[in-house]
Coordinates of C-alpha atoms and ligand atoms in Angstrom, one line a residue:
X1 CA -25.3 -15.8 349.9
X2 CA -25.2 -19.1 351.6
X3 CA -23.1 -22.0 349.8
X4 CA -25.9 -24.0 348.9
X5 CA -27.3 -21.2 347.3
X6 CA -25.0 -20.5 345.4
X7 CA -24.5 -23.8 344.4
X8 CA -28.2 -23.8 343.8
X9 CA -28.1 -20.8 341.5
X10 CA -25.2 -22.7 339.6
X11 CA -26.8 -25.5 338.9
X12 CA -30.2 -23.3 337.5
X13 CA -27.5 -21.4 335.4
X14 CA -25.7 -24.4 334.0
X15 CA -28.7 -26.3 333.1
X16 CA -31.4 -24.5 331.4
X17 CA -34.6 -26.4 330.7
X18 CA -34.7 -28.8 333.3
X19 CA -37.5 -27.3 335.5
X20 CA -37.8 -30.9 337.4
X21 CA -34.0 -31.1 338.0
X22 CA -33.5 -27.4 339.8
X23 CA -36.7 -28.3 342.1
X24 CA -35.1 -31.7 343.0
X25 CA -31.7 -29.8 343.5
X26 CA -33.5 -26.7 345.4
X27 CA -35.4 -29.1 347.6
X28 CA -32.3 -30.7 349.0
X29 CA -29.5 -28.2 348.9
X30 CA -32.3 -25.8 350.9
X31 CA -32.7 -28.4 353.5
X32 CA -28.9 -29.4 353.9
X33 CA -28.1 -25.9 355.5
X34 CA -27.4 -27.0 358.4
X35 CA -25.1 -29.6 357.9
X36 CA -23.4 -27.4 355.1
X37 CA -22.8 -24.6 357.5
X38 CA -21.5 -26.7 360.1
X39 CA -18.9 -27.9 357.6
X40 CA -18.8 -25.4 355.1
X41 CA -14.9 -24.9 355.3
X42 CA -14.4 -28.5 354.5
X43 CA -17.5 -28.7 351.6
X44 CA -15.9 -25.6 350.1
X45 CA -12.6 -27.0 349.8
X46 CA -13.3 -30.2 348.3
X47 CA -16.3 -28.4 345.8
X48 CA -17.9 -31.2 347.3
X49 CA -21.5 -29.7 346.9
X50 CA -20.6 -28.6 342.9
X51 CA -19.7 -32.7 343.0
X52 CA -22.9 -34.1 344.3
X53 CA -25.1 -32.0 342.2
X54 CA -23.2 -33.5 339.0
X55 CA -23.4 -36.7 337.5
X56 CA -20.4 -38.7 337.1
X57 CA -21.5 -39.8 333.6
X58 CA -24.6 -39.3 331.1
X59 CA -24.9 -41.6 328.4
X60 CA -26.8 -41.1 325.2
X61 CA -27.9 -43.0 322.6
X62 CA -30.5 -43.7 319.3
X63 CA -32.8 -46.8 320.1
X64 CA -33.9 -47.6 316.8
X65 CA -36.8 -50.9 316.3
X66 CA -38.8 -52.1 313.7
X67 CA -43.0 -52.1 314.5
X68 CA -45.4 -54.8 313.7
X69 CA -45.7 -52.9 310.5
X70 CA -42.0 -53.1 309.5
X71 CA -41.6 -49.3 309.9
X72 CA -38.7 -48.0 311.5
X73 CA -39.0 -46.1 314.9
X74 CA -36.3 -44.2 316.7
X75 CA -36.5 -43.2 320.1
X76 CA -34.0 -41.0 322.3
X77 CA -32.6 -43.3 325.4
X78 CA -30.5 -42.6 328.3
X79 CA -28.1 -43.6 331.3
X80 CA -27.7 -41.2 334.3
X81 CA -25.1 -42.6 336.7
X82 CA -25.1 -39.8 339.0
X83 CA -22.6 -41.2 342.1
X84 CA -21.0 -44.3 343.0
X85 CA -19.6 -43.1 345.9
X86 CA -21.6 -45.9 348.4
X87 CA -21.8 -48.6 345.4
X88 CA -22.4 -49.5 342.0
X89 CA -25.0 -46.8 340.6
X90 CA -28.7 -48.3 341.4
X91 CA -32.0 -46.7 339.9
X92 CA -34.4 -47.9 337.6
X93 CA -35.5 -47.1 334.1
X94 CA -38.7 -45.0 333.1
X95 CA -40.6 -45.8 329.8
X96 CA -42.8 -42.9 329.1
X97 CA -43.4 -40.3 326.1
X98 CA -42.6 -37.6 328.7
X99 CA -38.7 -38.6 329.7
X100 CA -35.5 -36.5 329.0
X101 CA -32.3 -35.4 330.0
X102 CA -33.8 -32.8 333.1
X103 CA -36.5 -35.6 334.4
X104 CA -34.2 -38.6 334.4
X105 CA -31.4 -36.0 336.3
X106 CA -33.8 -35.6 338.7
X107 CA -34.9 -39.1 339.3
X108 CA -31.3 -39.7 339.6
X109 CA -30.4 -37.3 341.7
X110 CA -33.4 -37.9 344.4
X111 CA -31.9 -41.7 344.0
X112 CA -28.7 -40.6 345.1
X113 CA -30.0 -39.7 348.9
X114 CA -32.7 -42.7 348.7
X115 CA -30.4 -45.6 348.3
X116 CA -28.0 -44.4 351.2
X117 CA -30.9 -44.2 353.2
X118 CA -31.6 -47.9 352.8
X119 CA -28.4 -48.4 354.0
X120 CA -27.5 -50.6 351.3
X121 CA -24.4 -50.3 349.7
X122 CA -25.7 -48.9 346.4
X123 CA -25.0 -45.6 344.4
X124 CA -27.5 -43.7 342.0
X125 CA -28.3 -43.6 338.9
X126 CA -31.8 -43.7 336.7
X127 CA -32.5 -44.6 332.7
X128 CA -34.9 -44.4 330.5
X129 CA -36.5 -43.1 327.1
X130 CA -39.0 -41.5 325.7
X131 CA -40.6 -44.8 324.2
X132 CA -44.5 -45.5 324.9
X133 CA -45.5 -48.7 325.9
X134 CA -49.0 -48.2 325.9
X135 CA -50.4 -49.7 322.8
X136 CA -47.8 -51.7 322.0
X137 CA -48.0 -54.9 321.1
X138 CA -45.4 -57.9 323.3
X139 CA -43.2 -58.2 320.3
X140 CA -42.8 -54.6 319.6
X141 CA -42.2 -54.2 323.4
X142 CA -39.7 -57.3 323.0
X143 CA -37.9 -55.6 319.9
X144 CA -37.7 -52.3 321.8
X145 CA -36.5 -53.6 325.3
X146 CA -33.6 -55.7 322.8
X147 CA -32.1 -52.9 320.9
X148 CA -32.2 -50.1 324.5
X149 CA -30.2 -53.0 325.6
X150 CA -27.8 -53.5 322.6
X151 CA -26.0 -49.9 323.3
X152 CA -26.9 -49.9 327.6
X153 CA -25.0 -53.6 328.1
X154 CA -21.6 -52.1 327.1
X155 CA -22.1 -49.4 330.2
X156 CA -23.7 -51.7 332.8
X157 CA -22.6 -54.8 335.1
X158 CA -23.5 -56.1 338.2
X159 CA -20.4 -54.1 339.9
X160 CA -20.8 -51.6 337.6
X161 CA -24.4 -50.5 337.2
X162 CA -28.1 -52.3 338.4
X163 CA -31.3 -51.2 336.4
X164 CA -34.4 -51.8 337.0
X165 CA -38.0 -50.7 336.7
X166 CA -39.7 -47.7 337.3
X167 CA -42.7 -46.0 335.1
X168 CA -43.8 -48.1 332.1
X169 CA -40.8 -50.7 333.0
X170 CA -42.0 -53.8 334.8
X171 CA -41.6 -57.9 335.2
X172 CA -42.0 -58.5 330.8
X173 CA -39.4 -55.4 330.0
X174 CA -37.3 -56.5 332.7
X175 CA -37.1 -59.8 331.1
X176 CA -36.5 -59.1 327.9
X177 CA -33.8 -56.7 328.4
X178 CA -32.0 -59.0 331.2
X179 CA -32.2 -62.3 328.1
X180 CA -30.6 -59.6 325.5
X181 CA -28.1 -58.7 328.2
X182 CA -27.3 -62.2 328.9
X183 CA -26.9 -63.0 324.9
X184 CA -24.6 -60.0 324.0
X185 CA -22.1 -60.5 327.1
X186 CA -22.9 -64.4 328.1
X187 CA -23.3 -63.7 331.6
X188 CA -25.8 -64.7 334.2
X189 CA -25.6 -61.9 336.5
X190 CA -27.5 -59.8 339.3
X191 CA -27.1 -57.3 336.2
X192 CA -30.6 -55.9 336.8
X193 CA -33.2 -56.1 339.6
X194 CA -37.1 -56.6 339.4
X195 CA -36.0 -59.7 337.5
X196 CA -38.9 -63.2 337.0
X197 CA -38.6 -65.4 339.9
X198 CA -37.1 -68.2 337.8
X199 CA -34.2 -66.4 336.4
X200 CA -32.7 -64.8 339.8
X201 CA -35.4 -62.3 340.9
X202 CA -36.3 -61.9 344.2
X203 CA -39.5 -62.8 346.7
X204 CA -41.3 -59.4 347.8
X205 CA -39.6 -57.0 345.2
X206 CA -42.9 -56.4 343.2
X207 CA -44.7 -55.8 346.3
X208 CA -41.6 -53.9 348.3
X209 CA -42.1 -50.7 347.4
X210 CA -46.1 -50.2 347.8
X211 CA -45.4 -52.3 351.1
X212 CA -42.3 -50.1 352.4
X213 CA -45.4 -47.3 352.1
X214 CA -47.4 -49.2 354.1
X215 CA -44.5 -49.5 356.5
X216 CA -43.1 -46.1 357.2
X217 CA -46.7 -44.6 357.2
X218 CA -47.3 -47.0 360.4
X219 CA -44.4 -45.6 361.8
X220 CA -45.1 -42.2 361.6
X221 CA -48.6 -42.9 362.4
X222 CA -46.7 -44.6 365.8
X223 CA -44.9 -41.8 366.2
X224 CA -47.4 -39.7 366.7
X225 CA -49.6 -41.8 369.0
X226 CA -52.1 -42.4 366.1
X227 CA -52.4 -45.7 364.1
X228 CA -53.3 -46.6 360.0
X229 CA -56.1 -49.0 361.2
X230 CA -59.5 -47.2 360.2
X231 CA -58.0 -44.4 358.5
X232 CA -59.2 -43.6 355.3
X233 CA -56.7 -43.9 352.9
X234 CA -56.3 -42.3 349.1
X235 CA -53.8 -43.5 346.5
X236 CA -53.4 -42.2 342.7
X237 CA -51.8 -43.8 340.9
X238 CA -52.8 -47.4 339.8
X239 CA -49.7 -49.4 338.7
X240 CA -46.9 -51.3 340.5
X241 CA -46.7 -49.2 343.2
X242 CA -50.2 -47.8 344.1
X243 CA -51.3 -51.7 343.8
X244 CA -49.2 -52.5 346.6
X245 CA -49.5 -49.6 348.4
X246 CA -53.6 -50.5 348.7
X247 CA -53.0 -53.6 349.5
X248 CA -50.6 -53.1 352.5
X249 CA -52.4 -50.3 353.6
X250 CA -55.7 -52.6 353.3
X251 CA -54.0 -55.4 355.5
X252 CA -53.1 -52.4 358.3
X253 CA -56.5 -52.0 358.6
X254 CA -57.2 -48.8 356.7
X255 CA -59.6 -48.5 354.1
X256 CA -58.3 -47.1 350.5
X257 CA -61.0 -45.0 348.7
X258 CA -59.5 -44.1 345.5
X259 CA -57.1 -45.1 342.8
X260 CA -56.3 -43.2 339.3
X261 CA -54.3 -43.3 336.1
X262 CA -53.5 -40.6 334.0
X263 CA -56.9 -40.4 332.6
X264 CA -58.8 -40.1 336.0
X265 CA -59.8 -41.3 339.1
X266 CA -61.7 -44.2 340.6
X267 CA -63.8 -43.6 344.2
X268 CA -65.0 -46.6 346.0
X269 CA -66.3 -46.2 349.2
X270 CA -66.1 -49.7 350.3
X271 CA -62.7 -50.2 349.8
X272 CA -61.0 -50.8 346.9
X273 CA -60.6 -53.9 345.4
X274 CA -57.4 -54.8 344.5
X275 CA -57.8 -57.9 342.9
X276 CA -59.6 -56.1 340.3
X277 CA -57.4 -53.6 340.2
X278 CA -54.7 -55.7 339.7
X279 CA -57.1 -57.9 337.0
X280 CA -57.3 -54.6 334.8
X281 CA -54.0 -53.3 334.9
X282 CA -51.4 -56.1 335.1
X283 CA -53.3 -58.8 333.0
X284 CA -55.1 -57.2 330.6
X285 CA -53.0 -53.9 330.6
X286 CA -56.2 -52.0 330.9
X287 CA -57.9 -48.7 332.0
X288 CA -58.7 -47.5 335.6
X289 CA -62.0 -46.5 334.5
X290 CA -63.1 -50.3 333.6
X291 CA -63.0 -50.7 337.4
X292 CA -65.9 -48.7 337.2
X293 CA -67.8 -51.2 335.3
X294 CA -66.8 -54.3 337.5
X295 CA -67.7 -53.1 340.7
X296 CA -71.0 -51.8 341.6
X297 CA -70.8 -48.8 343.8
X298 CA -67.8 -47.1 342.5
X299 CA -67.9 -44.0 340.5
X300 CA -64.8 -42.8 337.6
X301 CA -64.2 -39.5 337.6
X302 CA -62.7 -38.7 334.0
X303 CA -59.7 -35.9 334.2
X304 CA -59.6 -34.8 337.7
X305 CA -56.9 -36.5 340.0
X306 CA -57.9 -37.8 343.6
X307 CA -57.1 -34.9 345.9
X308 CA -60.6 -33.3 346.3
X309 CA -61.8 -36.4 348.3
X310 CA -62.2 -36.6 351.7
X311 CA -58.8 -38.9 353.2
X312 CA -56.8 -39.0 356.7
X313 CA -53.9 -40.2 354.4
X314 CA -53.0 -39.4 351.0
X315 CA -50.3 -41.4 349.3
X316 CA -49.0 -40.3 345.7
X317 CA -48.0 -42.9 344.1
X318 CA -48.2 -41.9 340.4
X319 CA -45.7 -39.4 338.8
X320 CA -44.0 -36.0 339.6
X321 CA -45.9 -32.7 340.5
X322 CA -48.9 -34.7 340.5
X323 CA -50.2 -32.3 344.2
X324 CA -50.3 -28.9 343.6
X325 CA -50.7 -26.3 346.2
X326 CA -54.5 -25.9 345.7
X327 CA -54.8 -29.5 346.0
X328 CA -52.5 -29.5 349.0
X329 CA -54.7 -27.1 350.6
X330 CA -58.3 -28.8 349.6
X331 CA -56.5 -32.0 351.6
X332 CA -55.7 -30.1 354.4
X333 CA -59.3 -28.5 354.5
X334 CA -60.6 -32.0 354.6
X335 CA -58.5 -33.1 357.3
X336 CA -55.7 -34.7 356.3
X337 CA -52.9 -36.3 358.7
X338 CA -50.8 -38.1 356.8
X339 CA -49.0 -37.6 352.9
X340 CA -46.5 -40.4 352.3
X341 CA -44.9 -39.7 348.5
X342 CA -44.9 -44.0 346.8
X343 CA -43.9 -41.8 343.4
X344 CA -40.8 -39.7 343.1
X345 CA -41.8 -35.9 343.9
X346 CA -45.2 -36.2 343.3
X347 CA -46.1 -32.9 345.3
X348 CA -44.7 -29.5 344.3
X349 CA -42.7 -27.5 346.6
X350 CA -45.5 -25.1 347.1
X351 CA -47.6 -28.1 348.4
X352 CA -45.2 -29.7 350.4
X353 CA -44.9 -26.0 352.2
X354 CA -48.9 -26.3 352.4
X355 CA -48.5 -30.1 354.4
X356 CA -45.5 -28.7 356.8
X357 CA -46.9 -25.5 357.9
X358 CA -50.6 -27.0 358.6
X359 CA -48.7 -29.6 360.7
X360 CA -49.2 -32.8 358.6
X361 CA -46.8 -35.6 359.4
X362 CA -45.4 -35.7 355.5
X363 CA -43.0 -38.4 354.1
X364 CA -40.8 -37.5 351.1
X365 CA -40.6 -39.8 348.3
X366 CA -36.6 -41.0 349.0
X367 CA -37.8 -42.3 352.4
X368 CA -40.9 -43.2 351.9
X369 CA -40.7 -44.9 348.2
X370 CA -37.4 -46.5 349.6
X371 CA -38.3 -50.1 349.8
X372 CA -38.2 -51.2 346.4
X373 CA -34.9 -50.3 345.7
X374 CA -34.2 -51.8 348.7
X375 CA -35.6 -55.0 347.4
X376 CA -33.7 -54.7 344.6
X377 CA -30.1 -53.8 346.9
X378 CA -31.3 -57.7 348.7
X379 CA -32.1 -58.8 345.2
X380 CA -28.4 -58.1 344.6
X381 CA -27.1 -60.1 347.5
X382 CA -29.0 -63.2 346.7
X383 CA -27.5 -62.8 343.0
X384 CA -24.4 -62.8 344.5
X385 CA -24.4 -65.5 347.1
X386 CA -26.6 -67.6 344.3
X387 CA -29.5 -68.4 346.9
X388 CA -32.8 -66.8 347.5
X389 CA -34.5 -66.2 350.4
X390 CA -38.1 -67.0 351.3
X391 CA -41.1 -64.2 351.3
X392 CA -41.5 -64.0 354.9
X393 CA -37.4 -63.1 355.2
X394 CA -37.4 -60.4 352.2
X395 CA -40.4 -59.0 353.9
X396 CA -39.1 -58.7 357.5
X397 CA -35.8 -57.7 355.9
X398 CA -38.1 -54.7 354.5
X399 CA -40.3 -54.0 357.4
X400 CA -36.4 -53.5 359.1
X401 CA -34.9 -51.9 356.8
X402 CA -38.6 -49.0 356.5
X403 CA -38.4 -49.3 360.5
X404 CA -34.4 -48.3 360.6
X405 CA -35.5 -45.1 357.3
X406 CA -38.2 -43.4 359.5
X407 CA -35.0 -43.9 362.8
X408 CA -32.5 -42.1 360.9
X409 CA -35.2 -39.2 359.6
X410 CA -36.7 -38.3 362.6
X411 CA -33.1 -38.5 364.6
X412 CA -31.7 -36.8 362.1
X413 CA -33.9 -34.0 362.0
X414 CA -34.2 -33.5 365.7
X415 CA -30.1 -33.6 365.9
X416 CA -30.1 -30.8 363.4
X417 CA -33.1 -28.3 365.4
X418 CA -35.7 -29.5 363.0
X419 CA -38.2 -32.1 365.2
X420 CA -40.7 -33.5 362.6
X421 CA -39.3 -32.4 359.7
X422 CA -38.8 -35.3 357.6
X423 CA -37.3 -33.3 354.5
X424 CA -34.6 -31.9 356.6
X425 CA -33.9 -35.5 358.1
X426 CA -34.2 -37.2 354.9
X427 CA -32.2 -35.3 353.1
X428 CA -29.1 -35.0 355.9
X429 CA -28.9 -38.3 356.3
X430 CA -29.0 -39.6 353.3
X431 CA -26.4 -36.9 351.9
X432 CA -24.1 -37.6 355.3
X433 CA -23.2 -41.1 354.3
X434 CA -22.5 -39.8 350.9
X435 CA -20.1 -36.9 351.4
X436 CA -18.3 -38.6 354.1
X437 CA -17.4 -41.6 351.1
X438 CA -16.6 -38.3 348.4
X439 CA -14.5 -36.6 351.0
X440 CA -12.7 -40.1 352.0
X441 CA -12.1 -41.1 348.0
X442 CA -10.3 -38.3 346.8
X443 CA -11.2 -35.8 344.2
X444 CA -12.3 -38.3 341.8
Ligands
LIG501 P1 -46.2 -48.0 336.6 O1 -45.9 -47.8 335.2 O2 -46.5 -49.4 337.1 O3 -47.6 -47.2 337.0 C1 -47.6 -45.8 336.8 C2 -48.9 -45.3 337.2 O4 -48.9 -43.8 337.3 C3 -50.0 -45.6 336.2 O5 -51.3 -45.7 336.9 C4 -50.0 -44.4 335.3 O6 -51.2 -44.1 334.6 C5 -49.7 -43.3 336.3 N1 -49.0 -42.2 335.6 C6 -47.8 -42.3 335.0 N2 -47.5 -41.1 334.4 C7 -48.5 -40.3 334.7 C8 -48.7 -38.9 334.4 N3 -47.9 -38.2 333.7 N4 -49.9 -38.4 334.9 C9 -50.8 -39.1 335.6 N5 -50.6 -40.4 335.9 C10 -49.5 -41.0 335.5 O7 -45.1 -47.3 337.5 P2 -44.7 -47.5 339.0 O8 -45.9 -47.8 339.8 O9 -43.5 -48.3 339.1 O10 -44.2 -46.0 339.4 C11 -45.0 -45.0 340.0 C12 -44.2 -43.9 340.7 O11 -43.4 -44.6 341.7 C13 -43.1 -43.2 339.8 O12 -43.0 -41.9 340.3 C14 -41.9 -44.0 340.1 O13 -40.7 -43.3 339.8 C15 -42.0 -44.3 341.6 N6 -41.3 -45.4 342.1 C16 -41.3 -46.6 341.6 C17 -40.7 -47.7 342.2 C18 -40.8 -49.1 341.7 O14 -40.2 -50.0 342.3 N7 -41.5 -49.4 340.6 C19 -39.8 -47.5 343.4 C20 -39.8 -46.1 343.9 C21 -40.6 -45.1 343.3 P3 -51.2 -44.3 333.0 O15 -51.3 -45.8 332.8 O16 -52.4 -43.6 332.6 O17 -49.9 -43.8 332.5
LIG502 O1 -37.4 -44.9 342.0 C1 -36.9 -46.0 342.4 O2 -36.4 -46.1 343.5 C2 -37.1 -47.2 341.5 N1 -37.7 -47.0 340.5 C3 -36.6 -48.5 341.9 C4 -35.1 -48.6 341.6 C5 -34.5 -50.0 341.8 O3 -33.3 -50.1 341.4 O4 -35.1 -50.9 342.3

């Protein structure tokens, strides 16, 4: 059996119940054969595979708040820092009813390989809890965000450890947990990212990571002698990132047909708007389906998720295992060219064998998604140098920084006998910079 199988079965035996965590793990130790065998000596020696696929540090901890009823809620909330062997740990933190221990590993794992693709220097880590936002009312958002932070501030810094968002954690939780973090330690730090442009956030990071989609998906399309411009385009997915994502992929030139939320899906054939999208769900925290009822034309399709539709690109930009391998397939019947993941594993592994072997040019979420924590890595700098940079300079930093992502994969997998297979290049070179810091640092 190969090392990275054997570190693979390992990790499946050491961690029962964490179905999400072994296919994060399977999907990069399977691809980083190459590389391991190449160097498997050197890996063996210094366990530095066992390493990698272990976090540092997983913190645990009661979040107790009071609702607008005076009861007493408790939720379960957590701190992956997974490696810091590029950086500080980087990730954001997920706010859903469905988060644990297994999902937040993977998140935190896949963040590992993301953020040294950037080519920041930033390690990984992810947080979260199993709180639900939905529903909630600001003050019992306020009085949650307040005491996550009263046990997180003692673990984080800005040297130490960045938050930021990710599912259900945007600009208001953000800002309540950076003014708690700022009262229990008295410092104004770069301590989290995503932060309100008058307290040290940064130009282009809500847009960054819908827009880094945008990006990379012209590159590929590039790459191939195609282009975005008059491709059809479908998104799931209809918060911070699928917003973005329509509206980049809008200003290329393509036409997006469809946006979702966990309820359903919304097809508009001319084009969504995303002025209404955004109207619905960042002011008046809303349903997708009320889109429906705003724009004439457009049809809601209630339980079903976008993947039957007709699309030359299909970008996932809602949650994980959100593309199965029929839907894979139904795509690929239709025609599809392009998948580019905005979300974090959004398509199974089954599906992602479906887009490879049918030749579709497909994008994995740590390269393709990689833009907003890239944001968040310049967010960082201008904390730290106490200046901020205009849109237009954050934005061209980005389109570089997507541009330099889509180099490295495609090198990267041709070096290693695998032309246009962006896992394989992903993966490798995101994982290279990594090990070479592990091996240099000792066994630490
Ligand atoms: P938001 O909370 O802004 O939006 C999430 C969207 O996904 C909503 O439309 C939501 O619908 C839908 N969704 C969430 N959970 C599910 C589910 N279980 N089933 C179906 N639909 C679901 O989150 P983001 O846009 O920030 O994040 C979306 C994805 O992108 C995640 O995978 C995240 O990890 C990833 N990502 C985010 C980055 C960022 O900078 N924010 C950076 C890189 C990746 P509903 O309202 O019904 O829940
Ligand atoms: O999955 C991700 O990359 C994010 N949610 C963004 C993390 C960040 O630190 O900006």
């Amino acid at each position: 059996m190969s090392y990275s199988s054997e570190v693979f079965e390992r990790v499946v035996k050491e961690n029962p119940n964490e179905p999400e965590f072994h296919q994060a793990v399977k999907e990069v130790l399977s691809t980083l054969e190459p590389i391991v065998t190449k160097n498997e000596k050197l890996y063996r020696d210094a366990a530095l595979l066992e390493r990698i696929v272990e976090p540092e540090r997983i913190i645990s901890f009661r979040v107790p708040w009071v609702d607008d009823k005076g009861q007493v809620q408790v939720n379960k909330g957590y701190r992956v820092q997974y490696n810091s062997a590029i950086g500080p740990y980087k990730g954001g933190i997920r706010l859903h009813p469905s988060v644990n221990q297994g999902i937040l590993k993977f998140l935190g794992f896949e963040q590992v390989f993301k953020n040294s693709l950037t080519g920041l220097p930033m390690g990984g880590g992810k947080g979260g809890c199993n709180f639900d936002p939905k529903g909630k009312t600001d003050n019992e958002v306020m009085r949650f965000c307040q005491s996550f932070m009263s046990e997180l501030y003692r673990h984080i810094g800005a040297d130490t450890d960045v938050p930021a968002g990710d599912i259900g954690t945007g600009a208001r939780e953000v800002g309540y947990m950076f003014g708690q973090y700022k009262k229990l330690t008295g410092l104004y730090e770069g301590v989290l990212t995503g932060k309100g442009l008058a307290f040290g956030g940064s130009l282009t990071r809500t847009e960054a990571t819908g827009y880094g989609v945008g990006y990379i998906s012209a590159e590929m399309m590039n790459g191939a002698g195609n282009d975005v411009s008059g491709k059809v385009v479908g998104i799931s997915g209809s918060g911070n990132v699928a917003i973005y994502c329509a509206k980049k992929f809008k200003e290329l030139g393509a036409k997006v047909i469809t946006v979702s939320d966990s309820n359903g899906y919304i097809y508009d054939e001319n084009g969504i708007n995303v002025d209404v999208v955004k109207e619905i769900k960042e002011v008046k925290r809303g349903r997708i389906k009320e889109y429906a009822d705003i724009v004439k034309g457009a049809k809601y399709v209630d339980g079903k998720r976008p993947w039957g539709e007709k699309m030359d690109i299909a970008a996932p930009c809602a949650t994980q295992n959100e593309m199965n391998e029929a839907e894979a397939k139904e795509l690929v019947k239709n025609g599809v060219k392009l998948v580019a993941e905005g979300a974090n594993m959004p398509l199974t592994l089954e599906a992602i064998k479906v887009m490879q072997d049918n030749g579709v040019l497909y994008m994995p979420g740590k390269a393709a998604n990689a833009g907003g924590v890239a944001v968040s890595g310049l967010e960082m700098s201008q904390n730290s140098i106490r200046l901020s940079w205009t849109f237009e300079e954050v934005d061209e930093r980005l389109k570089g920084i997507m541009k330099n992502i889509y180099k490295q994969v495609t090198e990267t997998a041709e070096e290693f006998g695998k032309k246009g297979d962006f896992v394989t290049g992903a993966n490798i070179a995101g994982f290279k910079k990594v090990a070479t810091a592990m091996l240099a640092q000792g066994v630490v």
